[in-house]
Amino acid sequence: MRVLRPATSPVNTNTMKSVPGSLK
Amino acid sequence: MKNAYVPSRFNALSHTDDNGLVLFNSYTGAIAHFSDTEKQTVLSALKRAGTNQLENEIQEDLYNNGFLISSSVDEKRRAQFLHQSLHRTDMMHLILMPTEACNFRCTYCYESFERGNMNRKIRNGLKSFVQQKAATLSNLHISWFGGEPLIALDVIEELSESFLAVAKENNIQYSCDLVTNGYLLTKDVFQRLLSWNINQFMITIDGIGEVHDSRRYLTGGGKTFDTILKNLLAIKEIPGVFDITIRTNFDEDNLKEASELTRFLKEHFTDDQRFGILFRPVGKWGGKNDDDIPVCSRTMADKKIWELTDEAITEGVNMSSMVSGSMMPSASVCYSAKPHSLVVGSDGQLYKCTLSLNEECNKVGTLHEDGQLDLDFDKIANWVTSGEETDEGCQSCFYRPACQGNHCPLYRMRTGERPCPYEKRSIKKVLNLIWKNSLERW
């Protein structure tokens, strides 16, 4: 196994403007 | 009697081009690659019935990364608790508009440029507000936005110096990002920004030369591509740690030229890990030219984002760190849905969303010179509580910990559709690209 990103403890660990489509 | 270990409901799995596997867990954020020889062991271990004991090293690895979990765990409660943890009061994210003016008039822009630089009262108000909050903060993130923020570099300087001093005094982890069109981002300006802890940037290039200039031009209609490129090449020579996302917004007009841009970026940025590319489709986002934008269909957009990214990685251009970054737990929750996040307009008007600045439901309060906020919590509640708690589909989704049904509350309000992130919609393709993007560095 090669770890590309290690596991985190999510509650203790995030601080992309991307609208998922047209708004009309 | 059920087995002691079962696969997590938050796993996603993709087969890679080398006959291996990539596994992702949206609750722990873990991403791991398994080789051809390990693949069968992994697939067996992840069978729905689970396993009663961890029988080999691979199963141990799967457990340690959250791909296998104890069958006594209630994962839906885990996700619910993660969602509630966004209410912790020691984190704050402010999106600041040092000016709402812009030196560009991009064809697909949704902003109206009605207000100029942040006035003295609002600057004082912001400094007081942060000072008053400081004692209870462990983490403060500032997004510099606008308008074009670099028009108001003096505002950024004044506020940054105040925030940095407060953060130091109160032992607050202080981080920033900045969205700019890149025209004013000279080497000198860039170095000043770095000194204010601003080290994540997003700069848009929509094609080479005329392709870019026909979409993203100066207020008077002048060209911008050459200046932006000159700035980026100068920045590349600066030693130091920073992260620049070169964003390409595409529609039917510039889609065909995207490959040319990729080859161009390869020439200049392929050997610098600090630069990465992000492709996004243009949408009708409320700008005055909306009716004339040749937007791609949803199916076409979904396909092209990752096709173009794949092509870039194959050419040796890095994928923006924002892609995998957005796949961390809570990382695809929009700031508009976070309880301790606010947008501050240059006149002190407070918003939740950066797109719908003229809508009453988005005008959630006012900042005063003494640092006091008047907030309308009923309006704020609409933005913060319209995600997973209202949508059973989101509650059962493998991606729930990342976006919590709140990737874009505005999209859900306007269209009535679920606002699934692009990464989630094409998760298998994206995992394969994350693996592929990691190869050069390995």
Coordinates of C-alpha atoms in Angstrom, one line a residue:
Chain A
M1 CA 0.0 0.0 0.0
R2 CA 1.2 3.5 -0.8
V3 CA -0.5 6.2 1.1
L4 CA -1.3 9.2 -1.1
R5 CA -2.8 11.0 1.8
P6 CA -2.9 9.9 5.4
A7 CA -6.1 9.5 7.5
T8 CA -7.0 12.4 9.8
S9 CA -9.3 12.9 12.7
P10 CA -11.9 14.9 10.9
V11 CA -13.5 16.7 13.8
N12 CA -10.1 18.0 14.8
T13 CA -8.9 18.8 11.3
N14 CA -10.6 22.6 6.8
T15 CA -9.9 26.3 6.6
M16 CA -12.6 26.4 -4.0
K17 CA -15.1 28.8 -5.5
S18 CA -17.0 26.3 -7.7
V19 CA -20.7 26.6 -8.4
P20 CA -21.9 23.2 -9.6
G21 CA -23.8 24.4 -12.7
S22 CA -25.8 27.3 -14.1
L23 CA -28.3 29.0 -11.7
K24 CA -31.1 29.4 -14.2
Chain B
M1 CA -23.7 -12.6 14.7
K2 CA -22.1 -9.9 12.5
N3 CA -18.4 -9.7 11.8
A4 CA -16.3 -7.4 13.9
Y5 CA -15.0 -5.3 11.0
V6 CA -17.0 -4.0 8.0
P7 CA -16.2 -1.7 5.1
S8 CA -16.9 2.0 5.7
R9 CA -20.0 3.5 3.9
F10 CA -17.8 6.5 3.0
N11 CA -15.4 4.6 0.8
A12 CA -14.9 5.1 -2.9
L13 CA -12.8 2.9 -5.1
S14 CA -11.2 3.2 -8.5
H15 CA -9.2 1.0 -10.7
T16 CA -6.0 2.6 -11.9
D17 CA -4.2 2.4 -15.3
D18 CA -1.5 0.1 -13.8
N19 CA -4.1 -2.6 -12.8
G20 CA -4.0 -1.4 -9.2
L21 CA -6.6 0.3 -7.0
V22 CA -7.1 3.6 -5.4
L23 CA -9.2 3.8 -2.2
F24 CA -10.6 7.0 -0.7
N25 CA -12.5 7.5 2.5
S26 CA -14.4 10.8 2.8
Y27 CA -14.6 10.7 6.6
T28 CA -10.9 10.3 7.3
G29 CA -9.7 11.9 4.0
A30 CA -7.3 9.0 3.5
I31 CA -6.3 8.1 -0.1
A32 CA -4.2 5.0 -0.8
H33 CA -3.0 3.0 -3.8
F34 CA -2.7 -0.7 -3.9
S35 CA -0.7 -2.6 -6.5
D36 CA -1.9 -5.3 -8.8
T37 CA -0.6 -8.0 -6.4
E38 CA -2.4 -6.5 -3.4
K39 CA -5.7 -5.9 -5.2
Q40 CA -7.5 -9.2 -4.6
T41 CA -6.7 -9.1 -0.9
V42 CA -8.2 -5.6 -0.7
L43 CA -11.3 -6.4 -2.6
S44 CA -11.9 -9.5 -0.5
A45 CA -11.4 -7.5 2.7
L46 CA -14.0 -4.9 1.5
K47 CA -16.8 -7.3 0.9
R48 CA -20.0 -6.2 2.5
A49 CA -20.1 -8.9 5.1
G50 CA -16.8 -7.8 6.5
T51 CA -14.3 -9.9 8.5
N52 CA -14.1 -11.1 12.1
Q53 CA -10.4 -10.4 12.6
L54 CA -7.7 -8.4 10.9
E55 CA -5.8 -11.3 9.4
N56 CA -3.0 -9.6 7.5
E57 CA -1.0 -6.4 7.1
I58 CA -3.3 -5.1 4.3
Q59 CA -6.4 -5.5 6.5
E60 CA -4.6 -3.7 9.3
D61 CA -3.7 -0.9 6.9
L62 CA -7.4 -0.7 5.7
Y63 CA -8.5 -0.5 9.3
N64 CA -5.9 2.2 10.3
N65 CA -7.0 4.4 7.4
G66 CA -10.7 4.1 8.0
F67 CA -11.5 1.9 5.0
L68 CA -12.5 -0.9 7.4
I69 CA -14.3 0.1 10.6
S70 CA -15.5 -1.6 13.7
S71 CA -19.1 -2.9 13.1
S72 CA -20.1 -1.2 16.3
V73 CA -19.6 2.2 14.8
D74 CA -22.7 4.2 13.7
E75 CA -21.3 6.0 10.7
K76 CA -24.4 8.2 10.1
R77 CA -24.0 9.6 13.6
R78 CA -20.3 10.1 12.9
A79 CA -21.2 12.2 9.9
Q80 CA -23.9 14.1 11.9
F81 CA -21.4 14.9 14.6
L82 CA -18.9 16.1 12.1
H83 CA -21.6 18.4 10.6
Q84 CA -22.4 19.8 14.1
S85 CA -18.7 20.4 14.7
L86 CA -18.8 23.2 12.1
H87 CA -20.4 25.2 14.9
R88 CA -17.3 25.2 17.0
T89 CA -16.6 28.9 17.9
D90 CA -12.8 28.9 17.8
M91 CA -12.6 28.9 14.0
M92 CA -13.5 31.9 11.8
H93 CA -13.4 32.4 8.1
L94 CA -13.9 35.9 6.6
I95 CA -14.1 36.7 2.9
L96 CA -13.1 40.3 2.5
M97 CA -13.7 42.7 -0.3
P98 CA -11.0 45.4 0.0
T99 CA -12.7 46.8 -3.1
E100 CA -15.6 45.9 -5.2
A101 CA -14.2 47.6 -8.2
C102 CA -12.3 45.7 -10.9
N103 CA -9.9 46.6 -13.7
F104 CA -11.3 43.7 -15.8
R105 CA -14.7 43.2 -17.5
C106 CA -14.8 39.5 -18.1
T107 CA -17.6 38.4 -20.3
Y108 CA -19.1 35.9 -17.9
C109 CA -18.6 37.9 -14.7
Y110 CA -21.6 38.1 -12.3
E111 CA -20.4 41.1 -10.3
S112 CA -21.8 44.6 -10.7
F113 CA -18.8 46.8 -9.5
E114 CA -21.1 49.3 -7.8
R115 CA -18.9 50.0 -4.8
G116 CA -15.2 51.0 -4.6
N117 CA -12.6 50.7 -2.0
M118 CA -13.3 49.7 1.6
N119 CA -13.8 53.0 3.5
R120 CA -12.1 54.1 6.7
K121 CA -15.0 53.2 9.0
I122 CA -15.2 49.6 7.7
R123 CA -11.5 49.1 8.0
N124 CA -11.6 50.2 11.6
G125 CA -14.7 48.0 12.2
L126 CA -12.9 45.0 10.8
K127 CA -9.8 45.5 12.9
S128 CA -11.9 46.0 16.0
F129 CA -14.1 43.0 15.2
V130 CA -11.1 40.6 14.8
Q131 CA -9.4 42.1 17.9
Q132 CA -12.6 41.5 20.0
K133 CA -12.9 37.9 18.7
A134 CA -9.3 37.1 19.1
A135 CA -9.3 35.8 22.7
T136 CA -11.6 32.9 21.7
L137 CA -10.1 32.0 18.3
S138 CA -7.6 29.2 17.5
N139 CA -7.8 29.6 13.8
L140 CA -8.5 32.6 11.5
H141 CA -8.6 32.2 7.7
I142 CA -9.0 35.3 5.5
S143 CA -10.0 35.0 1.8
W144 CA -9.1 38.2 -0.1
F145 CA -11.7 38.7 -2.8
G146 CA -13.5 41.5 -4.6
G147 CA -13.7 43.0 -7.2
E148 CA -10.0 42.8 -7.9
P149 CA -8.3 42.9 -4.5
L150 CA -5.0 44.1 -5.8
I151 CA -6.5 47.5 -6.8
A152 CA -6.8 48.1 -3.0
L153 CA -3.3 46.8 -1.9
D154 CA -3.2 49.5 0.7
V155 CA -6.3 48.1 2.3
I156 CA -4.9 44.6 2.3
E157 CA -1.7 45.9 3.9
E158 CA -3.4 47.8 6.6
L159 CA -5.8 45.0 7.6
S160 CA -3.1 42.3 7.2
E161 CA -0.7 44.0 9.6
S162 CA -3.5 44.4 12.2
F163 CA -4.6 40.8 11.8
L164 CA -1.1 39.4 11.9
A165 CA -0.3 41.3 15.1
V166 CA -3.5 40.1 16.8
A167 CA -2.9 36.5 15.6
K168 CA 0.6 36.6 17.0
E169 CA -0.5 38.1 20.3
N170 CA -3.3 35.5 20.8
N171 CA -1.5 32.5 19.3
I172 CA -4.0 32.1 16.5
Q173 CA -3.2 30.1 13.4
Y174 CA -3.6 32.6 10.7
S175 CA -3.9 31.7 7.0
C176 CA -5.0 33.5 3.8
D177 CA -5.9 32.9 0.2
L178 CA -6.3 35.5 -2.6
V179 CA -8.3 35.4 -5.8
T180 CA -6.9 37.8 -8.4
N181 CA -7.0 38.3 -12.2
G182 CA -3.2 38.4 -12.0
Y183 CA -2.8 41.7 -14.0
L184 CA -1.4 43.7 -11.0
L185 CA 0.4 40.7 -9.4
T186 CA 4.0 41.8 -10.1
K187 CA 6.9 40.2 -8.4
D188 CA 7.1 43.0 -5.9
V189 CA 3.4 42.8 -5.0
F190 CA 3.7 39.1 -4.7
Q191 CA 6.5 39.3 -2.2
R192 CA 4.6 41.8 -0.1
L193 CA 1.6 39.5 -0.1
L194 CA 3.8 36.6 1.0
S195 CA 5.0 38.7 3.9
W196 CA 1.4 39.1 5.0
N197 CA 0.9 35.3 5.1
I198 CA -1.0 35.3 1.9
N199 CA 0.3 32.2 0.1
Q200 CA -2.6 30.5 -1.7
F201 CA -3.6 32.1 -5.0
M202 CA -6.1 31.6 -7.7
I203 CA -5.4 33.2 -11.1
T204 CA -7.5 32.7 -14.2
I205 CA -6.1 32.1 -17.7
D206 CA -8.8 31.1 -20.3
G207 CA -6.5 30.3 -23.2
I208 CA -3.4 31.7 -25.0
G209 CA -3.2 35.3 -26.2
E210 CA -6.3 36.3 -28.1
V211 CA -8.4 33.4 -26.7
H212 CA -7.9 34.8 -23.2
D213 CA -8.0 38.4 -24.2
S214 CA -11.4 38.1 -25.9
R215 CA -12.9 36.9 -22.7
R216 CA -11.0 38.6 -19.9
Y217 CA -10.1 42.1 -21.0
L218 CA -9.5 45.5 -19.3
T219 CA -12.3 47.8 -18.4
G220 CA -11.5 49.8 -21.5
G221 CA -11.1 46.7 -23.6
G222 CA -7.3 46.2 -23.5
K223 CA -5.4 42.9 -23.6
T224 CA -4.3 41.2 -20.4
F225 CA -2.7 37.8 -21.3
D226 CA 0.8 39.0 -21.9
T227 CA 1.0 40.9 -18.6
I228 CA -0.4 38.1 -16.5
L229 CA 2.1 35.6 -18.1
K230 CA 5.0 38.0 -17.5
N231 CA 3.9 38.3 -13.8
L232 CA 3.6 34.5 -13.4
L233 CA 7.0 33.8 -14.9
A234 CA 8.6 36.4 -12.6
I235 CA 6.9 34.8 -9.6
K236 CA 8.2 31.4 -10.6
E237 CA 11.7 32.8 -9.9
I238 CA 10.9 33.6 -6.3
P239 CA 12.0 31.0 -3.8
G240 CA 9.5 30.2 -1.1
V241 CA 6.4 28.2 -0.2
F242 CA 3.2 29.1 -2.0
D243 CA 0.4 27.5 -4.0
I244 CA -0.9 28.9 -7.2
T245 CA -3.9 27.5 -8.9
I246 CA -4.2 28.5 -12.6
R247 CA -7.9 28.3 -13.3
T248 CA -9.3 27.9 -16.7
N249 CA -13.0 28.7 -17.2
F250 CA -14.3 27.0 -20.3
D251 CA -17.4 27.1 -22.5
E252 CA -18.1 26.2 -26.1
D253 CA -16.1 29.2 -27.2
N254 CA -12.7 28.3 -25.8
L255 CA -13.0 24.6 -25.3
K256 CA -11.1 23.7 -28.5
E257 CA -8.1 25.8 -27.5
A258 CA -7.7 24.3 -24.0
S259 CA -5.3 21.7 -25.2
E260 CA -3.1 24.4 -26.7
L261 CA -3.1 26.2 -23.3
T262 CA -2.1 22.9 -21.6
R263 CA 0.9 22.5 -23.9
F264 CA 1.8 26.1 -23.3
L265 CA 1.7 25.7 -19.5
K266 CA 3.8 22.6 -19.8
E267 CA 6.6 24.7 -21.4
H268 CA 6.7 27.1 -18.5
F269 CA 5.4 25.4 -15.3
T270 CA 5.9 21.7 -15.6
D271 CA 8.9 21.6 -13.2
D272 CA 7.4 23.7 -10.5
Q273 CA 5.1 21.9 -8.0
R274 CA 3.8 25.2 -6.7
F275 CA 1.7 25.7 -9.8
G276 CA -1.3 23.6 -10.7
I277 CA -4.2 23.7 -13.1
L278 CA -8.0 23.7 -12.4
F279 CA -10.6 23.4 -15.2
R280 CA -14.1 24.6 -14.4
P281 CA -17.1 25.2 -16.7
V282 CA -18.6 28.7 -17.0
G283 CA -22.2 28.9 -15.8
K284 CA -25.0 31.4 -16.0
W285 CA -24.2 33.0 -12.6
G286 CA -26.2 36.2 -12.8
G287 CA -24.0 38.4 -15.0
K288 CA -25.4 40.8 -17.5
N289 CA -24.2 38.6 -20.5
D290 CA -25.7 35.4 -19.2
D291 CA -28.1 35.0 -22.1
D292 CA -25.2 35.1 -24.6
I293 CA -22.7 32.7 -22.9
P294 CA -22.4 29.5 -24.8
V295 CA -22.3 27.3 -21.7
C296 CA -21.5 23.6 -22.1
S297 CA -24.2 21.1 -21.3
R298 CA -24.0 19.5 -17.9
T299 CA -22.9 16.2 -19.4
M300 CA -20.3 17.8 -21.6
A301 CA -19.0 19.9 -18.7
D302 CA -18.6 16.9 -16.4
K303 CA -16.8 15.0 -19.1
K304 CA -14.5 17.9 -20.2
I305 CA -13.3 19.0 -16.7
W306 CA -11.6 15.7 -16.1
E307 CA -10.6 15.0 -19.8
L308 CA -8.7 18.3 -19.9
T309 CA -7.2 17.6 -16.4
D310 CA -6.1 14.1 -17.6
E311 CA -4.5 15.6 -20.6
A312 CA -2.6 18.2 -18.5
I313 CA -1.3 15.6 -16.1
T314 CA -0.2 13.4 -19.0
E315 CA 1.7 16.4 -20.4
G316 CA 3.4 16.9 -17.1
V317 CA 1.3 19.8 -15.8
N318 CA 0.3 19.5 -12.1
M319 CA -3.3 19.2 -11.1
S320 CA -4.3 22.0 -8.7
S321 CA -4.1 21.0 -5.1
M322 CA -7.6 22.3 -4.7
V323 CA -9.0 19.2 -6.3
S324 CA -7.8 16.7 -3.6
G325 CA -8.0 19.5 -1.0
S326 CA -11.7 19.8 -1.6
M327 CA -12.1 16.1 -0.9
M328 CA -11.1 16.4 2.8
P329 CA -13.8 16.1 5.5
S330 CA -15.9 19.3 5.5
A331 CA -13.7 20.8 2.8
S332 CA -16.5 20.9 0.1
V333 CA -18.9 22.7 2.4
C334 CA -19.3 26.2 1.0
Y335 CA -18.4 29.1 3.2
S336 CA -22.0 30.3 2.8
A337 CA -23.1 27.3 4.8
K338 CA -20.6 27.6 7.6
P339 CA -21.9 29.2 10.7
H340 CA -18.7 31.1 11.5
S341 CA -18.1 32.5 8.1
L342 CA -19.1 35.9 6.7
V343 CA -18.5 37.9 3.5
V344 CA -17.7 41.5 4.2
G345 CA -18.5 44.0 1.4
S346 CA -16.4 47.1 1.0
D347 CA -19.3 49.2 2.5
G348 CA -19.6 46.9 5.6
Q349 CA -22.6 45.0 4.2
L350 CA -22.4 41.4 5.4
Y351 CA -23.3 38.4 3.2
K352 CA -23.1 34.7 3.3
C353 CA -22.7 34.0 -0.5
T354 CA -20.3 35.8 -2.9
L355 CA -22.5 35.3 -5.9
S356 CA -25.9 36.7 -5.0
L357 CA -24.8 40.1 -3.6
N358 CA -28.0 41.9 -4.7
E359 CA -30.5 39.5 -3.1
E360 CA -32.2 40.3 0.1
C361 CA -31.9 36.8 1.5
N362 CA -28.1 37.2 1.2
K363 CA -27.9 40.5 3.0
V364 CA -27.4 39.1 6.5
G365 CA -26.1 42.0 8.5
T366 CA -23.9 45.1 8.9
L367 CA -20.5 45.8 10.4
H368 CA -20.1 48.9 12.4
E369 CA -17.0 51.0 13.1
D370 CA -16.7 49.8 16.7
G371 CA -16.5 46.2 15.5
Q372 CA -20.1 45.3 16.4
L373 CA -22.1 43.2 14.0
D374 CA -25.8 43.4 13.5
L375 CA -26.8 40.0 12.2
D376 CA -30.1 38.6 11.0
F377 CA -29.9 35.0 12.3
D378 CA -33.1 34.0 10.5
K379 CA -31.5 34.7 7.2
I380 CA -28.2 33.1 8.3
A381 CA -30.2 29.9 9.3
N382 CA -31.5 29.5 5.8
W383 CA -27.9 29.3 4.4
V384 CA -26.6 27.1 7.2
T385 CA -29.3 24.5 7.7
S386 CA -30.4 23.6 4.2
G387 CA -27.9 20.8 3.6
E388 CA -27.8 17.2 4.7
E389 CA -30.4 17.7 7.4
T390 CA -33.0 18.4 4.7
D391 CA -32.0 15.7 2.2
E392 CA -32.2 11.9 2.7
G393 CA -30.2 11.3 -0.4
C394 CA -27.3 13.3 1.0
Q395 CA -27.6 11.4 4.3
S396 CA -26.9 8.1 2.6
C397 CA -24.2 9.4 0.2
F398 CA -20.5 8.2 0.4
Y399 CA -19.4 11.8 0.0
R400 CA -21.5 13.1 2.9
P401 CA -18.6 14.0 5.2
A402 CA -16.9 16.1 2.5
C403 CA -19.8 18.3 1.5
Q404 CA -22.6 17.6 4.0
G405 CA -25.2 18.5 1.3
N406 CA -23.9 22.0 1.5
H407 CA -21.5 22.4 -1.4
C408 CA -23.7 25.3 -2.8
P409 CA -26.8 26.3 -0.9
L410 CA -27.5 28.9 -3.7
Y411 CA -27.6 26.2 -6.4
R412 CA -30.1 24.2 -4.2
M413 CA -32.3 27.3 -3.6
R414 CA -32.4 28.3 -7.2
T415 CA -32.7 25.0 -9.0
G416 CA -34.1 22.7 -6.4
E417 CA -31.4 20.2 -7.4
R418 CA -28.8 18.6 -5.2
P419 CA -25.6 20.6 -5.5
C420 CA -23.2 17.7 -5.8
P421 CA -19.5 18.8 -6.3
Y422 CA -17.8 17.9 -9.7
E423 CA -15.4 15.7 -7.8
K424 CA -18.1 13.6 -6.4
R425 CA -19.9 13.2 -9.7
S426 CA -16.8 11.7 -11.3
I427 CA -15.2 10.2 -8.3
K428 CA -13.7 7.2 -10.0
K429 CA -12.0 9.3 -12.7
V430 CA -10.8 11.8 -10.1
L431 CA -9.2 9.2 -7.9
N432 CA -7.4 7.8 -10.9
L433 CA -6.2 11.3 -11.7
I434 CA -5.0 11.9 -8.1
W435 CA -3.0 8.7 -8.3
K436 CA -1.6 9.6 -11.7
N437 CA -0.7 13.1 -10.5
S438 CA 1.2 11.6 -7.6
L439 CA 3.5 9.5 -9.8
E440 CA 6.0 12.1 -10.8
R441 CA 6.7 12.9 -7.2
W442 CA 7.1 9.4 -6.0

